[in-house]
Tab-separated table of C-alpha atoms and ligand atoms in Angstrom:
chain	number	residue	atom	x	y	z
A	1	UNK	CA	-14.675	31.625	-13.662
A	2	UNK	CA	-11.597	32.133	-15.877
A	3	UNK	CA	-11.246	29.523	-18.633
A	4	UNK	CA	-7.697	28.281	-19.103
A	5	UNK	CA	-6.392	29.730	-22.398
A	6	UNK	CA	-3.654	27.061	-22.366
A	7	UNK	CA	-6.085	24.118	-22.135
A	8	UNK	CA	-5.081	23.007	-25.655
A	9	UNK	CA	-1.637	22.064	-24.335
A	10	UNK	CA	-3.120	19.291	-22.198
A	11	UNK	CA	-5.067	18.043	-25.233
A	12	UNK	CA	-1.834	17.903	-27.258
A	13	UNK	CA	-0.056	16.001	-24.493
A	14	UNK	CA	-2.952	13.569	-24.209
A	15	UNK	CA	-2.699	12.897	-27.929
A	16	UNK	CA	1.036	12.132	-27.537
A	17	UNK	CA	0.193	9.657	-24.757
A	18	UNK	CA	-2.425	7.962	-26.953
A	19	UNK	CA	0.096	7.573	-29.781
A	20	UNK	CA	2.675	6.088	-27.388
A	21	UNK	CA	4.951	9.081	-28.061
A	22	UNK	CA	4.885	10.733	-24.650
A	23	UNK	CA	8.450	11.226	-23.479
A	24	UNK	CA	9.500	10.561	-19.934
A	25	UNK	CA	12.685	12.447	-18.969
A	26	UNK	CA	15.127	9.937	-17.556
A	27	UNK	CA	17.031	11.390	-14.614
A	28	UNK	CA	20.772	10.803	-14.392
A	29	UNK	CA	21.617	10.184	-10.736
A	30	UNK	CA	25.365	10.783	-10.984
A	31	UNK	CA	27.994	11.505	-13.619
A	32	UNK	CA	27.533	11.116	-17.379
A	33	UNK	CA	29.449	7.857	-17.902
A	34	UNK	CA	29.303	4.729	-20.136
A	35	UNK	CA	27.603	2.867	-17.313
A	36	UNK	CA	25.412	5.243	-15.364
A	37	UNK	CA	22.462	5.329	-13.038
A	38	UNK	CA	19.322	6.697	-14.687
A	39	UNK	CA	16.073	6.687	-12.724
A	40	UNK	CA	17.975	4.808	-9.978
A	41	UNK	CA	18.888	1.948	-12.297
A	42	UNK	CA	22.420	1.019	-13.449
A	43	UNK	CA	22.375	0.814	-17.249
A	44	UNK	CA	24.852	0.659	-20.096
A	45	UNK	CA	24.440	4.156	-21.440
A	46	UNK	CA	24.153	4.319	-25.243
A	47	UNK	CA	22.318	7.642	-25.297
A	48	UNK	CA	24.849	10.358	-24.592
A	49	UNK	CA	26.892	12.423	-27.058
A	50	UNK	CA	29.870	12.044	-24.735
A	51	UNK	CA	31.860	10.324	-27.508
A	52	UNK	CA	35.265	10.617	-25.857
A	53	UNK	CA	34.245	10.458	-22.209
A	54	UNK	CA	35.447	14.033	-21.678
A	55	UNK	CA	32.512	14.991	-19.395
A	56	UNK	CA	34.485	13.442	-16.536
A	57	UNK	CA	38.070	13.718	-17.836
A	58	UNK	CA	40.414	14.763	-14.984
A	59	UNK	CA	42.126	17.504	-17.022
A	60	UNK	CA	38.810	19.190	-17.873
A	61	UNK	CA	37.500	18.853	-14.335
A	62	UNK	CA	40.676	20.395	-12.911
A	63	UNK	CA	40.603	23.272	-15.411
A	64	UNK	CA	36.966	24.038	-14.546
A	65	UNK	CA	37.622	23.983	-10.809
A	66	UNK	CA	40.704	26.187	-11.080
A	67	UNK	CA	38.880	28.694	-13.290
A	68	UNK	CA	36.010	28.851	-10.816
A	69	UNK	CA	38.405	29.423	-7.918
A	70	UNK	CA	40.289	32.129	-9.794
A	71	UNK	CA	37.541	33.810	-11.840
A	72	UNK	CA	34.209	33.079	-10.159
A	73	UNK	CA	31.127	31.285	-11.417
A	74	UNK	CA	29.751	33.687	-14.021
A	75	UNK	CA	30.857	36.140	-16.685
A	76	UNK	CA	28.300	38.720	-15.625
A	77	UNK	CA	27.440	40.107	-19.047
A	78	UNK	CA	26.975	39.491	-22.737
A	79	UNK	CA	30.202	39.380	-24.733
A	80	UNK	CA	29.707	42.810	-26.324
A	81	UNK	CA	29.234	44.697	-23.060
A	82	UNK	CA	31.418	43.431	-20.191
A	83	UNK	CA	31.339	39.649	-20.598
A	84	UNK	CA	34.438	38.962	-22.709
A	85	UNK	CA	37.083	37.471	-20.429
A	86	UNK	CA	40.668	36.460	-21.298
A	87	UNK	CA	39.625	32.830	-21.107
A	88	UNK	CA	36.950	33.353	-23.816
A	89	UNK	CA	39.550	34.876	-26.122
A	90	UNK	CA	42.043	32.110	-25.342
A	91	UNK	CA	39.446	29.478	-26.255
A	92	UNK	CA	38.696	31.201	-29.579
A	93	UNK	CA	42.427	31.439	-30.415
A	94	UNK	CA	42.987	27.770	-29.544
A	95	UNK	CA	39.989	26.621	-31.595
A	96	UNK	CA	41.044	28.702	-34.615
A	97	UNK	CA	44.524	27.155	-34.537
A	98	UNK	CA	43.012	23.675	-34.061
A	99	UNK	CA	40.582	24.116	-36.974
A	100	UNK	CA	43.248	25.761	-39.172
A	101	UNK	CA	41.081	28.833	-39.828
A	102	UNK	CA	41.832	32.524	-39.342
A	103	UNK	CA	39.389	32.999	-36.501
A	104	UNK	CA	36.625	31.496	-34.349
A	105	UNK	CA	33.671	32.882	-32.407
A	106	UNK	CA	32.207	30.834	-29.561
A	107	UNK	CA	28.468	30.791	-28.888
A	108	UNK	CA	26.546	29.552	-25.849
A	109	UNK	CA	25.535	26.366	-27.703
A	110	UNK	CA	25.763	24.695	-31.078
A	111	UNK	CA	22.114	25.579	-31.531
A	112	UNK	CA	22.871	29.280	-31.011
A	113	UNK	CA	25.879	29.052	-33.358
A	114	UNK	CA	23.817	27.648	-36.221
A	115	UNK	CA	20.676	29.696	-35.739
A	116	UNK	CA	22.560	32.923	-34.981
A	117	UNK	CA	24.920	32.586	-37.928
A	118	UNK	CA	22.446	31.692	-40.668
A	119	UNK	CA	20.109	34.462	-39.498
A	120	UNK	CA	22.964	36.998	-39.461
A	121	UNK	CA	24.460	36.144	-42.836
A	122	UNK	CA	21.229	36.007	-44.870
A	123	UNK	CA	18.302	38.369	-45.240
A	124	UNK	CA	14.906	38.264	-46.843
A	125	UNK	CA	15.935	38.558	-50.481
A	126	UNK	CA	18.431	35.683	-50.197
A	127	UNK	CA	18.172	31.910	-50.642
A	128	UNK	CA	19.209	28.995	-48.515
A	129	UNK	CA	19.597	25.555	-50.036
A	130	UNK	CA	19.357	22.991	-47.252
A	131	UNK	CA	19.471	19.177	-46.916
A	132	UNK	CA	16.093	17.840	-45.755
A	133	UNK	CA	17.699	16.161	-42.719
A	134	UNK	CA	19.631	19.193	-41.485
A	135	UNK	CA	19.407	19.898	-37.768
A	136	UNK	CA	16.543	21.900	-36.229
A	137	UNK	CA	18.915	24.758	-35.319
A	138	UNK	CA	19.737	25.238	-39.018
A	139	UNK	CA	16.056	25.174	-39.915
A	140	UNK	CA	15.290	27.764	-37.224
A	141	UNK	CA	18.196	29.946	-38.413
A	142	UNK	CA	16.825	29.768	-41.958
A	143	UNK	CA	13.379	30.799	-40.753
A	144	UNK	CA	14.763	33.657	-38.672
A	145	UNK	CA	16.741	34.968	-41.647
A	146	UNK	CA	13.489	35.268	-43.683
A	147	UNK	CA	15.447	34.043	-46.728
A	148	UNK	CA	13.620	31.723	-49.125
A	149	UNK	CA	14.282	28.138	-48.048
A	150	UNK	CA	14.845	25.529	-50.750
A	151	UNK	CA	15.127	21.998	-49.384
A	152	UNK	CA	16.836	19.214	-51.334
A	153	UNK	CA	16.291	15.477	-50.701
A	154	UNK	CA	18.834	13.975	-48.325
A	155	UNK	CA	22.335	14.060	-49.892
A	156	UNK	CA	20.887	14.519	-53.388
A	157	UNK	CA	23.680	16.673	-54.808
A	158	UNK	CA	22.124	16.814	-58.282
A	159	UNK	CA	18.899	18.192	-56.772
A	160	UNK	CA	20.895	20.862	-54.897
A	161	UNK	CA	22.674	21.724	-58.142
A	162	UNK	CA	19.387	22.025	-60.025
A	163	UNK	CA	17.956	24.354	-57.365
A	164	UNK	CA	21.028	26.599	-57.578
A	165	UNK	CA	21.017	26.561	-61.374
A	166	UNK	CA	17.399	27.774	-61.484
A	167	UNK	CA	17.862	30.661	-59.013
A	168	UNK	CA	18.383	34.263	-60.173
A	169	UNK	CA	22.028	35.389	-60.230
A	170	UNK	CA	21.764	38.443	-57.928
A	171	UNK	CA	20.726	37.312	-54.407
A	172	UNK	CA	23.076	35.571	-51.958
A	173	UNK	CA	22.840	31.802	-51.740
A	174	UNK	CA	23.884	29.618	-48.821
A	175	UNK	CA	24.324	25.881	-49.354
A	176	UNK	CA	24.198	24.074	-46.048
A	177	UNK	CA	24.625	20.513	-44.797
A	178	UNK	CA	25.318	18.678	-41.592
A	179	UNK	CA	28.790	17.080	-41.543
A	180	UNK	CA	27.345	14.073	-39.692
A	181	UNK	CA	23.569	13.693	-39.626
A	182	UNK	CA	22.500	13.386	-36.026
A	183	UNK	CA	19.724	10.817	-36.363
A	184	UNK	CA	21.204	8.584	-39.096
A	185	UNK	CA	24.924	8.918	-38.471
A	186	UNK	CA	25.780	9.249	-42.153
A	187	UNK	CA	28.191	11.857	-43.542
A	188	UNK	CA	27.192	14.891	-45.599
A	189	UNK	CA	28.261	14.896	-49.258
A	190	UNK	CA	30.924	17.517	-48.603
A	191	UNK	CA	33.255	17.221	-51.604
A	192	UNK	CA	30.367	17.162	-54.084
A	193	UNK	CA	28.449	19.983	-52.379
A	194	UNK	CA	31.584	22.162	-52.168
A	195	UNK	CA	32.027	21.739	-55.917
A	196	UNK	CA	28.389	22.726	-56.530
A	197	UNK	CA	28.702	25.766	-54.239
A	198	UNK	CA	31.830	26.861	-56.128
A	199	UNK	CA	30.133	26.382	-59.500
A	200	UNK	CA	27.322	28.800	-58.545
A	201	UNK	CA	29.213	31.171	-56.228
A	202	UNK	CA	27.194	30.052	-53.196
A	203	UNK	CA	28.378	30.319	-49.588
A	204	UNK	CA	29.214	26.828	-48.270
A	205	UNK	CA	28.320	26.064	-44.647
A	206	UNK	CA	28.797	22.807	-42.704
A	207	UNK	CA	27.409	21.994	-39.272
A	208	UNK	CA	30.006	19.659	-37.791
A	209	UNK	CA	28.356	19.202	-34.385
A	210	UNK	CA	28.676	15.408	-34.392
A	211	UNK	CA	31.988	15.362	-36.251
A	212	UNK	CA	33.885	17.620	-33.828
A	213	UNK	CA	36.242	15.376	-31.859
A	214	UNK	CA	35.199	12.343	-33.923
A	215	UNK	CA	36.264	12.743	-37.587
A	216	UNK	CA	39.484	14.113	-39.079
A	217	UNK	CA	42.976	14.288	-37.590
A	218	UNK	CA	42.704	14.747	-33.792
A	219	UNK	CA	38.945	15.208	-34.251
A	220	UNK	CA	39.152	18.308	-36.457
A	221	UNK	CA	35.892	17.330	-38.174
A	222	UNK	CA	34.611	16.379	-41.614
A	223	UNK	CA	36.320	19.298	-43.384
A	224	UNK	CA	39.634	17.764	-42.337
A	225	UNK	CA	38.378	14.212	-42.988
A	226	UNK	CA	37.484	15.087	-46.606
A	227	UNK	CA	40.470	17.455	-46.996
A	228	UNK	CA	38.183	20.374	-47.760
A	229	UNK	CA	40.234	23.026	-45.908
A	230	UNK	CA	39.701	26.431	-47.516
A	231	UNK	CA	36.568	25.330	-49.395
A	232	UNK	CA	33.965	25.622	-46.617
A	233	UNK	CA	33.195	29.263	-45.834
A	234	UNK	CA	31.389	28.699	-42.543
A	235	UNK	CA	32.214	25.774	-40.255
A	236	UNK	CA	30.140	25.177	-37.132
A	237	UNK	CA	31.401	22.942	-34.355
A	238	UNK	CA	30.033	22.064	-30.975
A	239	UNK	CA	31.665	21.972	-27.561
A	240	UNK	CA	28.696	20.100	-26.064
A	241	UNK	CA	29.177	16.660	-27.542
A	242	UNK	CA	32.605	15.001	-27.981
A	243	UNK	CA	34.264	18.003	-26.316
A	244	UNK	CA	32.173	17.138	-23.269
A	245	UNK	CA	31.271	20.621	-22.013
A	246	UNK	CA	28.874	23.174	-23.526
A	247	UNK	CA	28.866	25.593	-26.429
A	248	UNK	CA	29.196	25.939	-30.158
A	249	UNK	CA	31.541	27.833	-32.426
A	250	UNK	CA	31.917	29.184	-35.919
A	251	UNK	CA	35.291	28.915	-37.651
A	252	UNK	CA	36.147	30.948	-40.728
A	253	UNK	CA	37.842	34.101	-41.934
A	254	UNK	CA	38.599	37.068	-39.648
A	255	UNK	CA	36.013	39.077	-41.557
A	256	UNK	CA	33.289	36.480	-40.991
A	257	UNK	CA	34.031	36.315	-37.272
A	258	UNK	CA	34.206	40.107	-36.891
A	259	UNK	CA	30.859	40.343	-38.711
A	260	UNK	CA	29.304	37.772	-36.342
A	261	UNK	CA	30.684	39.717	-33.352
A	262	UNK	CA	28.552	42.611	-34.630
A	263	UNK	CA	25.505	40.879	-36.047
A	264	UNK	CA	24.880	37.420	-34.533
A	265	UNK	CA	22.025	37.931	-32.105
A	266	UNK	CA	22.901	35.176	-29.553
A	267	UNK	CA	26.404	36.706	-29.324
A	268	UNK	CA	24.971	40.207	-28.845
A	269	UNK	CA	22.021	39.482	-26.605
A	270	UNK	CA	22.846	36.501	-24.369
A	271	UNK	CA	25.379	36.183	-21.549
A	272	UNK	CA	28.687	34.461	-22.290
A	273	UNK	CA	29.869	31.177	-20.787
A	274	UNK	CA	31.015	30.974	-17.182
A	275	UNK	CA	34.841	30.824	-16.941
A	276	UNK	CA	34.688	27.147	-15.909
A	277	UNK	CA	33.040	26.241	-19.231
A	278	UNK	CA	35.591	28.123	-21.330
A	279	UNK	CA	38.534	26.756	-19.311
A	280	UNK	CA	37.271	23.161	-19.564
A	281	UNK	CA	36.913	23.609	-23.344
A	282	UNK	CA	40.528	24.847	-23.581
A	283	UNK	CA	41.588	21.730	-21.647
A	284	UNK	CA	39.539	19.608	-24.084
A	285	UNK	CA	41.505	21.061	-27.017
A	286	UNK	CA	44.706	20.048	-25.135
A	287	UNK	CA	43.328	16.515	-24.787
A	288	UNK	CA	42.369	16.287	-28.475
A	289	UNK	CA	45.860	17.434	-29.465
A	290	UNK	CA	47.781	15.316	-26.947
A	291	UNK	CA	45.681	12.157	-26.407
A	292	UNK	CA	44.423	11.144	-29.877
A	293	UNK	CA	44.404	7.478	-28.778
A	294	UNK	CA	41.008	8.239	-27.156
A	295	UNK	CA	39.607	8.833	-30.642
A	296	UNK	CA	41.101	5.507	-31.820
A	297	UNK	CA	39.303	3.740	-28.961
A	298	UNK	CA	36.026	5.407	-29.990
A	299	UNK	CA	36.397	4.015	-33.503
A	300	UNK	CA	37.383	0.518	-32.278
A	301	UNK	CA	34.248	0.420	-30.133
A	302	UNK	CA	32.137	1.799	-32.973
A	303	UNK	CA	33.261	-0.937	-35.382
A	304	UNK	CA	32.679	-3.653	-32.786
A	305	UNK	CA	29.180	-2.503	-31.834
A	306	UNK	CA	27.976	-1.756	-35.369
A	307	UNK	CA	29.177	-5.159	-36.588
A	308	UNK	CA	27.354	-6.807	-33.661
A	309	UNK	CA	24.035	-5.066	-34.406
A	310	UNK	CA	24.304	-5.878	-38.112
A	311	UNK	CA	25.135	-9.534	-37.413
A	312	UNK	CA	21.963	-9.757	-35.315
A	313	UNK	CA	19.953	-8.564	-38.321
A	314	UNK	CA	18.928	-5.066	-37.150
A	315	UNK	CA	18.369	-2.314	-39.704
A	316	UNK	CA	21.089	0.221	-38.898
A	317	UNK	CA	20.487	2.396	-41.955
A	318	UNK	CA	23.418	4.124	-43.616
A	319	UNK	CA	25.443	5.098	-40.579
A	320	UNK	CA	29.158	5.877	-41.062
A	321	UNK	CA	29.821	7.211	-37.577
A	322	UNK	CA	29.502	6.217	-33.897
A	323	UNK	CA	25.794	7.145	-34.163
A	324	UNK	CA	24.093	3.870	-35.056
A	325	UNK	CA	20.297	3.941	-35.377
A	326	UNK	CA	18.248	0.774	-34.975
A	327	UNK	CA	15.355	1.575	-37.280
A	328	UNK	CA	12.075	-0.199	-36.487
A	329	UNK	CA	9.360	1.812	-38.303
A	330	UNK	CA	6.433	2.726	-36.015
A	331	UNK	CA	7.004	5.324	-33.270
A	332	UNK	CA	5.190	3.247	-30.651
A	333	UNK	CA	7.405	0.216	-31.406
A	334	UNK	CA	10.579	2.316	-31.064
A	335	UNK	CA	9.407	3.584	-27.674
A	336	UNK	CA	8.530	0.032	-26.579
A	337	UNK	CA	11.947	-1.251	-27.695
A	338	UNK	CA	13.651	1.562	-25.790
A	339	UNK	CA	11.614	0.855	-22.629
A	340	UNK	CA	12.258	-2.914	-22.745
A	341	UNK	CA	15.985	-2.365	-23.325
A	342	UNK	CA	16.038	-0.066	-20.331
A	343	UNK	CA	14.254	-2.624	-18.138
A	344	UNK	CA	16.984	-5.105	-19.140
A	345	UNK	CA	19.852	-2.692	-18.354
A	346	UNK	CA	20.537	-0.781	-21.603
A	347	UNK	CA	19.649	2.862	-22.207
A	348	UNK	CA	19.089	3.678	-25.887
A	349	UNK	CA	16.644	6.518	-26.455
A	350	UNK	CA	13.603	6.037	-28.687
A	351	UNK	CA	13.250	8.685	-31.427
A	352	UNK	CA	10.030	9.202	-33.374
A	353	UNK	CA	8.174	11.791	-35.444
A	354	UNK	CA	8.674	14.775	-35.703
A	355	UNK	CA	12.409	14.249	-35.040
A	356	UNK	CA	12.509	11.560	-37.766
A	357	UNK	CA	9.996	10.560	-40.493
A	358	UNK	CA	6.822	8.812	-39.256
A	359	UNK	CA	7.789	5.414	-40.695
A	360	UNK	CA	11.450	5.608	-39.641
A	361	UNK	CA	11.205	5.632	-35.850
A	362	UNK	CA	14.207	4.150	-34.134
A	363	UNK	CA	16.282	3.807	-31.074
A	364	UNK	CA	19.516	5.675	-31.459
A	365	UNK	CA	22.740	4.258	-30.070
A	366	UNK	CA	26.021	6.077	-29.538
A	367	UNK	CA	29.010	4.211	-28.203
A	368	UNK	CA	31.842	6.071	-26.534
A	369	UNK	CA	35.595	5.608	-26.256
A	370	UNK	CA	35.142	4.707	-22.598
A	371	UNK	CA	32.719	1.771	-22.957
A	372	UNK	CA	34.399	-1.534	-22.132
A	373	UNK	CA	34.044	-4.511	-24.465
A	374	UNK	CA	32.073	-6.310	-21.728
A	375	UNK	CA	29.596	-3.440	-21.538
A	376	UNK	CA	29.147	-3.404	-25.307
A	377	UNK	CA	28.774	-7.199	-25.482
A	378	UNK	CA	26.184	-7.038	-22.688
A	379	UNK	CA	24.292	-4.372	-24.677
A	380	UNK	CA	24.372	-6.552	-27.816
A	381	UNK	CA	23.024	-9.539	-25.854
A	382	UNK	CA	20.182	-7.413	-24.500
A	383	UNK	CA	19.406	-6.051	-27.994
A	384	UNK	CA	19.265	-9.652	-29.267
A	385	UNK	CA	16.883	-10.799	-26.507
A	386	UNK	CA	14.514	-7.800	-26.658
A	387	UNK	CA	14.663	-7.569	-30.477
A	388	UNK	CA	13.493	-11.195	-30.720
A	389	UNK	CA	10.782	-10.755	-28.064
A	390	UNK	CA	9.337	-7.840	-30.046
A	391	UNK	CA	9.650	-9.638	-33.397
A	392	UNK	CA	12.071	-7.023	-34.784
A	393	UNK	CA	14.712	-9.659	-35.576
A	394	UNK	CA	14.472	-13.438	-35.970
B	401	PLP	C1	23.632	18.348	-35.988
B	401	PLP	C2	23.502	19.177	-34.753
B	401	PLP	N1	23.777	20.496	-34.840
B	401	PLP	C3	23.701	21.283	-33.754
B	401	PLP	C4	23.319	20.789	-32.528
B	401	PLP	C5	23.225	21.703	-31.356
B	401	PLP	O1	24.343	21.575	-30.538
B	401	PLP	P1	24.278	21.986	-29.013
B	401	PLP	O2	23.790	20.775	-28.255
B	401	PLP	O3	25.675	22.365	-28.684
B	401	PLP	O4	23.324	23.120	-28.892
B	401	PLP	C6	23.020	19.439	-32.389
B	401	PLP	C7	22.615	18.903	-31.060
B	401	PLP	O5	21.645	18.253	-30.899
B	401	PLP	C8	23.111	18.611	-33.527
B	401	PLP	O6	22.833	17.315	-33.445
């Protein structure tokens, strides 16, 4: 009889169950909205990245439907063979103008943008200097590049400086940070890191996945927020979160973008977005430019909800954005908190090791512009009740 060479996978899963870390995929029964039905239960949804509610915005929906009618459902090829349509080029032009850079290249996802770009720009004799809490797609890009990876403690600019100072002068160096850290919601130390990069001639790269549509004028991101235009060589943004659709992009000089057209492997070897995706993203740029009051509503809701959690006595870490973690420590406790919240009508996903440090497990909350005050107050009341039942707050 053949023995199963994959038997170790079941052992690994069993170990996750024993540690209380086994993850059940919650199924969304309808649209991604502030109050949604997951697993057939109506809950206040604090788990999506749909910051501005654009997943169901009428202008995006209409643009996607019209593009499908006119252009079909697929692009039929990778960008470099036959899969570059007018609508892809229009999206890149619109994003470049929006970001105030010379050019933009769009990737299939933010993950592909980060991993594909770092791996294309660096090679094995180079160095990457990376914040310890940078996103997994940056870490994978660093590994793929085969450059030497030097990690500095979270936002420790002096440590990053010391690493750069001690490196040999010849090889290329890339200094990289998230604009907004996805699990803690704090901002990268952009002004200080840009200065360090300039001091040592390093390439400066910022992953603005959670800042796109959230920070800066009209949601232009942290580079705009900190007035760092012209000082960040490689800006990554995502179209999958506040923009409400799917994709990622790199903004920079024409030369950088032309280089990525030739060398970024996800661009070269994976099919481009369907026309509906590109058209909906163009419509999202229209919305960001013409309806900035949505972003104001996001920030009003963020202030209200954060203040409520803090007043209840929860540990919300160092968040400066609509991502507000409720840090509880043990992974099993975070999962229990998440489950009990869900049973009481609030969906806030539990996050544990390896996504965050073992002793910093949490539930992560993200409010959106489209939550009503009643929904947010209901969520706070449920947090208060369940937090007390579990002994997390008094
Ligand atoms: C900081 C950060 N960068 C990049 C990504 C990847 O973006 P996408 O979902 O578009 O692949 C994410 C998404 O989880 C993220 O949080």
